PDB file of C-alpha atoms in Angstrom:
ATOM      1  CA  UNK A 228     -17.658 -14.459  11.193  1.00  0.00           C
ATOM      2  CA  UNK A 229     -17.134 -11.228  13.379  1.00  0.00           C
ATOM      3  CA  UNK A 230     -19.997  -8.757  12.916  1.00  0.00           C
ATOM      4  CA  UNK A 231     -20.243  -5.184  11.277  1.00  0.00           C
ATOM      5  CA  UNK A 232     -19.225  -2.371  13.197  1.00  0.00           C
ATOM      6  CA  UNK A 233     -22.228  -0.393  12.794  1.00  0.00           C
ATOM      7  CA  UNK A 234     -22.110   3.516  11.611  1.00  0.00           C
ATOM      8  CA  UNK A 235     -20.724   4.989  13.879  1.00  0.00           C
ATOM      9  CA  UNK A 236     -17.738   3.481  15.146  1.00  0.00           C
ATOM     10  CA  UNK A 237     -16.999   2.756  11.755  1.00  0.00           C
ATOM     11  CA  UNK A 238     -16.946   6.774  11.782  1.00  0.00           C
ATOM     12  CA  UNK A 239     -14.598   6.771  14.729  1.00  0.00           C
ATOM     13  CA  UNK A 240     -12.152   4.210  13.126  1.00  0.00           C
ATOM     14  CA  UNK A 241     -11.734   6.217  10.070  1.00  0.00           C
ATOM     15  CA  UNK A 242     -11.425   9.521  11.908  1.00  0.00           C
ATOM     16  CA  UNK A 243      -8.786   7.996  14.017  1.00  0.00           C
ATOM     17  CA  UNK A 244      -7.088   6.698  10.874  1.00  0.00           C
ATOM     18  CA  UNK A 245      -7.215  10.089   9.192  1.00  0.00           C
ATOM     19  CA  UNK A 246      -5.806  11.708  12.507  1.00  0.00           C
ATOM     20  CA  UNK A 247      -2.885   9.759  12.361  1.00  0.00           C
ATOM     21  CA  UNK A 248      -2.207  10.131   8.683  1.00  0.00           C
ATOM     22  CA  UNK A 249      -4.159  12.532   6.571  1.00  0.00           C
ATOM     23  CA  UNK A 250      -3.102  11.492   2.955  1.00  0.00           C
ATOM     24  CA  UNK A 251      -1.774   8.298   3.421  1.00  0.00           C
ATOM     25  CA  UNK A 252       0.431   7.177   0.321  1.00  0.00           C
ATOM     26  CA  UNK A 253       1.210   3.764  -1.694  1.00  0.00           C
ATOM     27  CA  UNK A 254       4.387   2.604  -0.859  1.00  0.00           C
ATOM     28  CA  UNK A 255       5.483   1.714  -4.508  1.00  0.00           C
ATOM     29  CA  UNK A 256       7.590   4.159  -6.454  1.00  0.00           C
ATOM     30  CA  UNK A 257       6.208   5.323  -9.214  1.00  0.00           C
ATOM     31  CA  UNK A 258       6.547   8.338 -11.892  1.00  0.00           C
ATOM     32  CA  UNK A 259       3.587   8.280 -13.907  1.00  0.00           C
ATOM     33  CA  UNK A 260       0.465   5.788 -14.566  1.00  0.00           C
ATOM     34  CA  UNK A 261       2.255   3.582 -17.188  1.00  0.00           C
ATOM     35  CA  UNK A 262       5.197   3.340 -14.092  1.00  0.00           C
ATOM     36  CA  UNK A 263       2.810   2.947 -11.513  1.00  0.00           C
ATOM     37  CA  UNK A 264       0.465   0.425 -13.881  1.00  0.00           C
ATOM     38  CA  UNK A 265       3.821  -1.628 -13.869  1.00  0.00           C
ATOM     39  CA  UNK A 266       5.048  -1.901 -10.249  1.00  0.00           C
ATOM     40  CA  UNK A 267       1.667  -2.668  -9.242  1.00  0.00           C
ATOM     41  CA  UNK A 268       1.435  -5.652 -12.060  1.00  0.00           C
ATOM     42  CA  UNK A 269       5.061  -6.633 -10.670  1.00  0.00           C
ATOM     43  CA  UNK A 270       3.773  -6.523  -7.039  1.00  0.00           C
ATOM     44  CA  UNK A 271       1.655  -9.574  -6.967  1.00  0.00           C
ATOM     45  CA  UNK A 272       2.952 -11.977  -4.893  1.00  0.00           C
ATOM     46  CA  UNK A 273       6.124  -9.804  -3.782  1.00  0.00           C
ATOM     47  CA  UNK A 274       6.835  -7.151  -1.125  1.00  0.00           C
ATOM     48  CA  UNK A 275       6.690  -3.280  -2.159  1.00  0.00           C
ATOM     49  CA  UNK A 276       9.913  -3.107  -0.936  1.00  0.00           C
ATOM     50  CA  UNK A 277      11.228  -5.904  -3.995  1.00  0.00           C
ATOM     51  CA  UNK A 278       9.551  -4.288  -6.426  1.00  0.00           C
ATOM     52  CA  UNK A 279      11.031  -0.869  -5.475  1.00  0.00           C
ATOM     53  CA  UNK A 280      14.649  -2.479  -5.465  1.00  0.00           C
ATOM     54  CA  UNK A 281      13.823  -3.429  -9.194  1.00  0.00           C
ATOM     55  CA  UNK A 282      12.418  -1.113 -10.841  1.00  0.00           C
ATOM     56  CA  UNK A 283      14.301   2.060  -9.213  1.00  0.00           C
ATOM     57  CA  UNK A 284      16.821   1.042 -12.059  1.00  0.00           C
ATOM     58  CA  UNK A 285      14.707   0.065 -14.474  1.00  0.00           C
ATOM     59  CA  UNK A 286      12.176   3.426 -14.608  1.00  0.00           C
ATOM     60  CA  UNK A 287      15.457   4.962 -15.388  1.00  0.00           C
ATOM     61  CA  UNK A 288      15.157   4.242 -18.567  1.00  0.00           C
ATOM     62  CA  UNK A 289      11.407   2.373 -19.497  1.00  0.00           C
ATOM     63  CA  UNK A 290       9.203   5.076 -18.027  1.00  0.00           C
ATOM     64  CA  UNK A 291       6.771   4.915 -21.346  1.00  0.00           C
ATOM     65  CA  UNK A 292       5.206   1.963 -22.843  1.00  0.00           C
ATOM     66  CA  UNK A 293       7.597   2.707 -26.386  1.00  0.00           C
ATOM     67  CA  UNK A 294      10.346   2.722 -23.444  1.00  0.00           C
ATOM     68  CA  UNK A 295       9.403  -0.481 -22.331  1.00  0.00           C
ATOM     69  CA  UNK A 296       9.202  -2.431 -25.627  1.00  0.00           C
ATOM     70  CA  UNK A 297      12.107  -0.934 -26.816  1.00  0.00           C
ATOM     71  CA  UNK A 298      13.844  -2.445 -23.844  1.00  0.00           C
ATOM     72  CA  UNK A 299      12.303  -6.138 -24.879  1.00  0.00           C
ATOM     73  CA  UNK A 300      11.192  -9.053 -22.950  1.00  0.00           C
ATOM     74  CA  UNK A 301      15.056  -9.927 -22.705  1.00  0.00           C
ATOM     75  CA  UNK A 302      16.279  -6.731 -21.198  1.00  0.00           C
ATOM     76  CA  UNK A 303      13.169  -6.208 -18.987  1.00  0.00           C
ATOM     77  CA  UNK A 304      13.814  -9.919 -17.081  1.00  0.00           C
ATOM     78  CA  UNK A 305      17.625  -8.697 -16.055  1.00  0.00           C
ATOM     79  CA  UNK A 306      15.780  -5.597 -14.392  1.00  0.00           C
ATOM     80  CA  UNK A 307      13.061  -7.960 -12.583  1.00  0.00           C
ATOM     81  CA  UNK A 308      14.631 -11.577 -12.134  1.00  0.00           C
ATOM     82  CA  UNK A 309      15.035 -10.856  -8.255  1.00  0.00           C
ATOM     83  CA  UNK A 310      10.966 -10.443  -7.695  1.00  0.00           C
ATOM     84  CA  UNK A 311       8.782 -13.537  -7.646  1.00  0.00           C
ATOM     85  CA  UNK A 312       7.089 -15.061 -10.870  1.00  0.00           C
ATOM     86  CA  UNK A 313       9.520 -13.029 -13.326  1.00  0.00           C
ATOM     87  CA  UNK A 314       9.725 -14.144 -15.947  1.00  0.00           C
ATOM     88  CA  UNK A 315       5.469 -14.140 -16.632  1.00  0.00           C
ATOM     89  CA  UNK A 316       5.265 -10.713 -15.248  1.00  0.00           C
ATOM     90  CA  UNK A 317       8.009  -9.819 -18.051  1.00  0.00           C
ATOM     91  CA  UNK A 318       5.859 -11.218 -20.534  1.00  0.00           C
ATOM     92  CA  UNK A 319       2.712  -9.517 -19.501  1.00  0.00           C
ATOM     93  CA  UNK A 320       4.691  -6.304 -19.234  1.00  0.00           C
ATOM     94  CA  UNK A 321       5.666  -5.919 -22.648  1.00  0.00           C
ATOM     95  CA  UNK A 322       2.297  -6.936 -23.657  1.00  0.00           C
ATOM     96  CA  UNK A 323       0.207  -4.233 -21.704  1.00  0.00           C
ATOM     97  CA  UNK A 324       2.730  -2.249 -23.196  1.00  0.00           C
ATOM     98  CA  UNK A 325       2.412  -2.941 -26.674  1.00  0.00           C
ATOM     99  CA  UNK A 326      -1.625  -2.448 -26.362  1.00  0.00           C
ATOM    100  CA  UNK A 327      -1.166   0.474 -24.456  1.00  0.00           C
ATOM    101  CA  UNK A 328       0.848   1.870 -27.595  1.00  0.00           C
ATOM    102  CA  UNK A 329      -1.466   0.215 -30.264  1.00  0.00           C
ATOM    103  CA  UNK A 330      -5.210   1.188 -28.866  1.00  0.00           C
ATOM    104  CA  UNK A 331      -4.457   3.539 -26.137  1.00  0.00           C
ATOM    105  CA  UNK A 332      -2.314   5.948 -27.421  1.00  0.00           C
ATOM    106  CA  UNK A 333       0.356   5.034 -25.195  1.00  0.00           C
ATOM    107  CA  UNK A 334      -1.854   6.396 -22.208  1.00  0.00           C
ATOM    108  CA  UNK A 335      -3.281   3.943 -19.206  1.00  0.00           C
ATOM    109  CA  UNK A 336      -6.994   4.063 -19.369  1.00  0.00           C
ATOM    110  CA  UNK A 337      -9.091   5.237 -16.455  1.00  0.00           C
ATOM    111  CA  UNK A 338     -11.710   2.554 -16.943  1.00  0.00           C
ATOM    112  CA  UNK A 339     -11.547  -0.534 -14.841  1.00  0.00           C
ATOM    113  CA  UNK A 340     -12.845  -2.794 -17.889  1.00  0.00           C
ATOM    114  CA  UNK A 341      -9.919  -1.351 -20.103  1.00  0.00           C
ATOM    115  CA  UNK A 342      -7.499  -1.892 -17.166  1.00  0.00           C
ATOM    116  CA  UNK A 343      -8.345  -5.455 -16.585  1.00  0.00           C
ATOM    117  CA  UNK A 344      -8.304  -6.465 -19.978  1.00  0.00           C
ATOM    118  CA  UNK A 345      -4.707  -5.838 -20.043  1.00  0.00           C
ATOM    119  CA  UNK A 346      -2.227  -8.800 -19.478  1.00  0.00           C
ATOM    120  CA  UNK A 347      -1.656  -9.682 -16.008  1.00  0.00           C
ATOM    121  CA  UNK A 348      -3.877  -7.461 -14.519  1.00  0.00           C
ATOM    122  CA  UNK A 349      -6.662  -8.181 -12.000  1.00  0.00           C
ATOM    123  CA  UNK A 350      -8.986  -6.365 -10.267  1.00  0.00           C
ATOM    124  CA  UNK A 351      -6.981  -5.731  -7.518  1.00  0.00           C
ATOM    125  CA  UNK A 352      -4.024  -3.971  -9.800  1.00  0.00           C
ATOM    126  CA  UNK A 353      -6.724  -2.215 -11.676  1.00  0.00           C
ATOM    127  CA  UNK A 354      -8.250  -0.912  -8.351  1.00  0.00           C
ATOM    128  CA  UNK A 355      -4.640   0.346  -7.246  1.00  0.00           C
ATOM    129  CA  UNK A 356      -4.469   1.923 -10.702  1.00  0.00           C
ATOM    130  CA  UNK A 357      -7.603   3.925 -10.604  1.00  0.00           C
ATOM    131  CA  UNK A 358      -7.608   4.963  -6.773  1.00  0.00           C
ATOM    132  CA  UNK A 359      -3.579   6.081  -6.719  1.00  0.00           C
ATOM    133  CA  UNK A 360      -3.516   7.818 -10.443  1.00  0.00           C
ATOM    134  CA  UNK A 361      -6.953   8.922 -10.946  1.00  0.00           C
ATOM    135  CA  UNK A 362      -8.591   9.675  -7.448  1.00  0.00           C
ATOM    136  CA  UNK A 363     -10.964   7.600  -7.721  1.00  0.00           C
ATOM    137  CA  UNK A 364     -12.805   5.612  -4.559  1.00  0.00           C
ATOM    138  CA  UNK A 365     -11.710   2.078  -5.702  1.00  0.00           C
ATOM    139  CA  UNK A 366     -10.943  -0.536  -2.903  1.00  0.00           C
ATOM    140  CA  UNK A 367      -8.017  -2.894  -3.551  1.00  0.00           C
ATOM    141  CA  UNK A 368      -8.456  -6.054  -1.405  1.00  0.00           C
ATOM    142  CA  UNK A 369      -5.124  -7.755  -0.422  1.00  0.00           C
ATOM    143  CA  UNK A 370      -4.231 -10.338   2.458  1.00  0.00           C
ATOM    144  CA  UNK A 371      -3.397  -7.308   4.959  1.00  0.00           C
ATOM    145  CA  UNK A 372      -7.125  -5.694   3.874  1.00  0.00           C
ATOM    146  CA  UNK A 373      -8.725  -8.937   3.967  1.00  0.00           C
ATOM    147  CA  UNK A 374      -7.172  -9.671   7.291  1.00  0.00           C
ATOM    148  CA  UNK A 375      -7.916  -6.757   8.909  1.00  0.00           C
ATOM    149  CA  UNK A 376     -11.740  -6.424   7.168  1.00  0.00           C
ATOM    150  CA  UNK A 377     -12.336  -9.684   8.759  1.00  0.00           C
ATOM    151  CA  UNK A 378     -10.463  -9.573  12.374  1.00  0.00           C
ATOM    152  CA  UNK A 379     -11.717  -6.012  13.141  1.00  0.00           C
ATOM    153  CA  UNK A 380     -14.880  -6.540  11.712  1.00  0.00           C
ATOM    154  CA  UNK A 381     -15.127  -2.681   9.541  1.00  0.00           C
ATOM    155  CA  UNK A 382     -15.222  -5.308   6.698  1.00  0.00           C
ATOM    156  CA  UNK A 383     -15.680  -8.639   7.198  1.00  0.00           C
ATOM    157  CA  UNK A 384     -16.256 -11.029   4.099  1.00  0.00           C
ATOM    158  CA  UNK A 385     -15.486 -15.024   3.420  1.00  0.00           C
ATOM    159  CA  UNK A 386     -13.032 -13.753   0.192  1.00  0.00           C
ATOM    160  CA  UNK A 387     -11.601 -10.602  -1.265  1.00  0.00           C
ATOM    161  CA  UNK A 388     -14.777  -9.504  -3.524  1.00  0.00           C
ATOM    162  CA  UNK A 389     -17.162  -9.513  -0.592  1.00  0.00           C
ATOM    163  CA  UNK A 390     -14.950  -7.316   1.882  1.00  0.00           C
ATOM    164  CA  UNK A 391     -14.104  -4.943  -1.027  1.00  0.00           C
ATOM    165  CA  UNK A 392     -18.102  -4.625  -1.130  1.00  0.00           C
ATOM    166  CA  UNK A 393     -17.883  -4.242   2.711  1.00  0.00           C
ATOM    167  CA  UNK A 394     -15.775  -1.440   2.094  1.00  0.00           C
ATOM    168  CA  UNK A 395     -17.611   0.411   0.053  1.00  0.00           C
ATOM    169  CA  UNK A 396     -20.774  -0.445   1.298  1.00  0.00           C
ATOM    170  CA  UNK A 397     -20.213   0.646   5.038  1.00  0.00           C
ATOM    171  CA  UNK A 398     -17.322   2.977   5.116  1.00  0.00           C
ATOM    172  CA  UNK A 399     -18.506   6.759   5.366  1.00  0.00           C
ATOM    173  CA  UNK A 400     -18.036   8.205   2.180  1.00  0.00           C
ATOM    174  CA  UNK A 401     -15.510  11.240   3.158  1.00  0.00           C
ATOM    175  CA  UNK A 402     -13.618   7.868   3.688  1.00  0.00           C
ATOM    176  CA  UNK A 403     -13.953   6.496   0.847  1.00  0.00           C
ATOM    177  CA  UNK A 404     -10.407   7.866  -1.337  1.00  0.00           C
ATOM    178  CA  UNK A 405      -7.908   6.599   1.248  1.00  0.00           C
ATOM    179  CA  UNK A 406      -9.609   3.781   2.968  1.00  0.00           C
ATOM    180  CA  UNK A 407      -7.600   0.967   0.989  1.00  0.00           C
ATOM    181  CA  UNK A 408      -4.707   3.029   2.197  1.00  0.00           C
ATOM    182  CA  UNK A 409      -5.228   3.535   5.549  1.00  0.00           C
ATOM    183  CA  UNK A 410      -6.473  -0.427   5.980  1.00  0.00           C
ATOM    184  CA  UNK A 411      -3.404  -1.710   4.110  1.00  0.00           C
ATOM    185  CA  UNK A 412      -0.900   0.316   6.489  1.00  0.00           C
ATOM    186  CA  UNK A 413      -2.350  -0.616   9.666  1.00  0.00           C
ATOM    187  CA  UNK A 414      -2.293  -4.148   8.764  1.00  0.00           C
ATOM    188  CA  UNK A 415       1.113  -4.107   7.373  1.00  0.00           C
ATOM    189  CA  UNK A 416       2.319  -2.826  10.317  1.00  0.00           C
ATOM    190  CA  UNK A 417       0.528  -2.933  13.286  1.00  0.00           C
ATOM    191  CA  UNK A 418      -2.703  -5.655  12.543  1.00  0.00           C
ATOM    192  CA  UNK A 419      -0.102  -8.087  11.501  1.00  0.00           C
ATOM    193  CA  UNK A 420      -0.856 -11.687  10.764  1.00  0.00           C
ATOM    194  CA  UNK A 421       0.854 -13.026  13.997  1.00  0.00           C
ATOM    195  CA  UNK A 422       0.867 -11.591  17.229  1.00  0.00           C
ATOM    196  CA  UNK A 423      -0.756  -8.458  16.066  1.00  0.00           C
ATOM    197  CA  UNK A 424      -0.187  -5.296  17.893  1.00  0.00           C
ATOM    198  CA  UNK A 425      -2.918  -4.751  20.060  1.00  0.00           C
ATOM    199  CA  UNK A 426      -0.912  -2.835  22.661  1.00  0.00           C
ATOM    200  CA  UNK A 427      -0.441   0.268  20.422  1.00  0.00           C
ATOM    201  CA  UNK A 428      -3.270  -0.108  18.252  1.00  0.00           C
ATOM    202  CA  UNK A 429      -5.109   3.170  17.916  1.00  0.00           C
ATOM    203  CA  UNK A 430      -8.581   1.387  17.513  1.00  0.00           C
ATOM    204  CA  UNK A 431      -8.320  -1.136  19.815  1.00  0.00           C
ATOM    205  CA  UNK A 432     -11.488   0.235  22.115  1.00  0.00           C
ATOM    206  CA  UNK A 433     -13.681  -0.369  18.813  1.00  0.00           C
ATOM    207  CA  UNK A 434     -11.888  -3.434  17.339  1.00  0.00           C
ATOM    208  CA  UNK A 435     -14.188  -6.807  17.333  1.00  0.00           C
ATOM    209  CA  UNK A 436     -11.305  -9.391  18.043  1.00  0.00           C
ATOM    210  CA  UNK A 437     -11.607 -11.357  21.073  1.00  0.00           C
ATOM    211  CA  UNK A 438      -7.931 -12.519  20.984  1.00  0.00           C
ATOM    212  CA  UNK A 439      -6.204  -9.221  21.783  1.00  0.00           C
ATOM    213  CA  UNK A 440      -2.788  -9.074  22.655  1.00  0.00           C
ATOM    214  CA  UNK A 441      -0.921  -7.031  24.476  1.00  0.00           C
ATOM    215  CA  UNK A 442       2.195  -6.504  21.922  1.00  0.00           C
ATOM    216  CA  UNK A 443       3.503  -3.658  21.199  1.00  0.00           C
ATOM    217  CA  UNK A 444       7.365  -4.597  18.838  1.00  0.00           C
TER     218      UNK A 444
END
């Protein structure tokens, strides 16, 4: 495994990072928590860009969990059948929603124990949940984090709980809001799985990986 950067050119990556892109932004649409509680949930396993197709229609009309069940299991699946795993995400769906209603008073909870206890949602949807809609410094590990954690080595860990600890462990704290954010985008688009793009990466100089390339498409 790739070692640590140590303090201070973890420092430098995350001041480069916020250079580049001050308040970096999720990249699923969203109104309100219950909407953004949903895409997230829908996300697993599917692109942001799927899940925006989908529910651009659908938040149309099910922004609210009352919304949502009045829309059924039925009606939600012909809004979602194009995104992977549909018809469980349905299901879960209109069961968050119906808790949400019953115990919650139709409002998502800013706890991650309350978030996780609802159907179909993990750590990693809760983490979205609470970082994007309540400002709070939760890390949400996903392949492009975990990829990046590991290659780079500002977080290195042998699965997705121990470079989430990484994270918030050894990122500066003035960090600490948009580091999920600013990880996720530069693996989505320039740390990339294959042939990553070392030739325009803005960290390169403090990178760990040994097999840099010189691509920059």
């Amino acid at each position: 495994m790739v070692r640590q950067l140590t303090y201070p050119e973890m420092k430098a990556v995350f001041t480069t990072f916020q250079a580049i892109e001050p308040e970096p932004k999720g990249e699923l649409h969203h109104t309100n928590a219950f909407t953004l509680l949903v895409a997230v949930a829908l996300s697993a396993q599917a692109t942001d860009a799927g899940v925006n197709r989908a529910t651009g229609p659908l938040f149309q009309i099910a922004d609210t969990p009352e919304k949502m069940l009045a829309l059924g299991e039925e009606g939600l699946t012909e809004y979602v059948k194009t995104i992977g795993l549909f018809r469980n995400k349905a299901k879960n769906v209109i069961k968050l929603s119906r808790i949400l209603v019953e115990s919650y008073g139709s409002q998502v909870p800013s706890s991650r124990a309350a978030l996780q206890s609802l159907p179909g949602v993990g750590r990693k949807t809760a983490n979205v949940v609470l970082n994007m809609w309540f400002h709070q410094p939760a890390q949400a590990v996903d392949t492009h984090i975990f990829r990046v954690g590991n290659r780079t080595g500002i977080a290195p860990g042998k699965d997705e709980t121990a470079v989430e600890r990484a994270v918030e462990d050894n990122v500066p704290a003035e960090f600490q809001l948009h580091a999920h954010h600013w990880l996720i985008l530069h693996g989505r688009y320039i740390c990339v799985a294959r042939s990553p793009k070392c030739g325009i990466c803005p960290i390169r100089d403090l990178c760990l990986y040994e097999d840099k390339t010189d691509e920059k498409v």
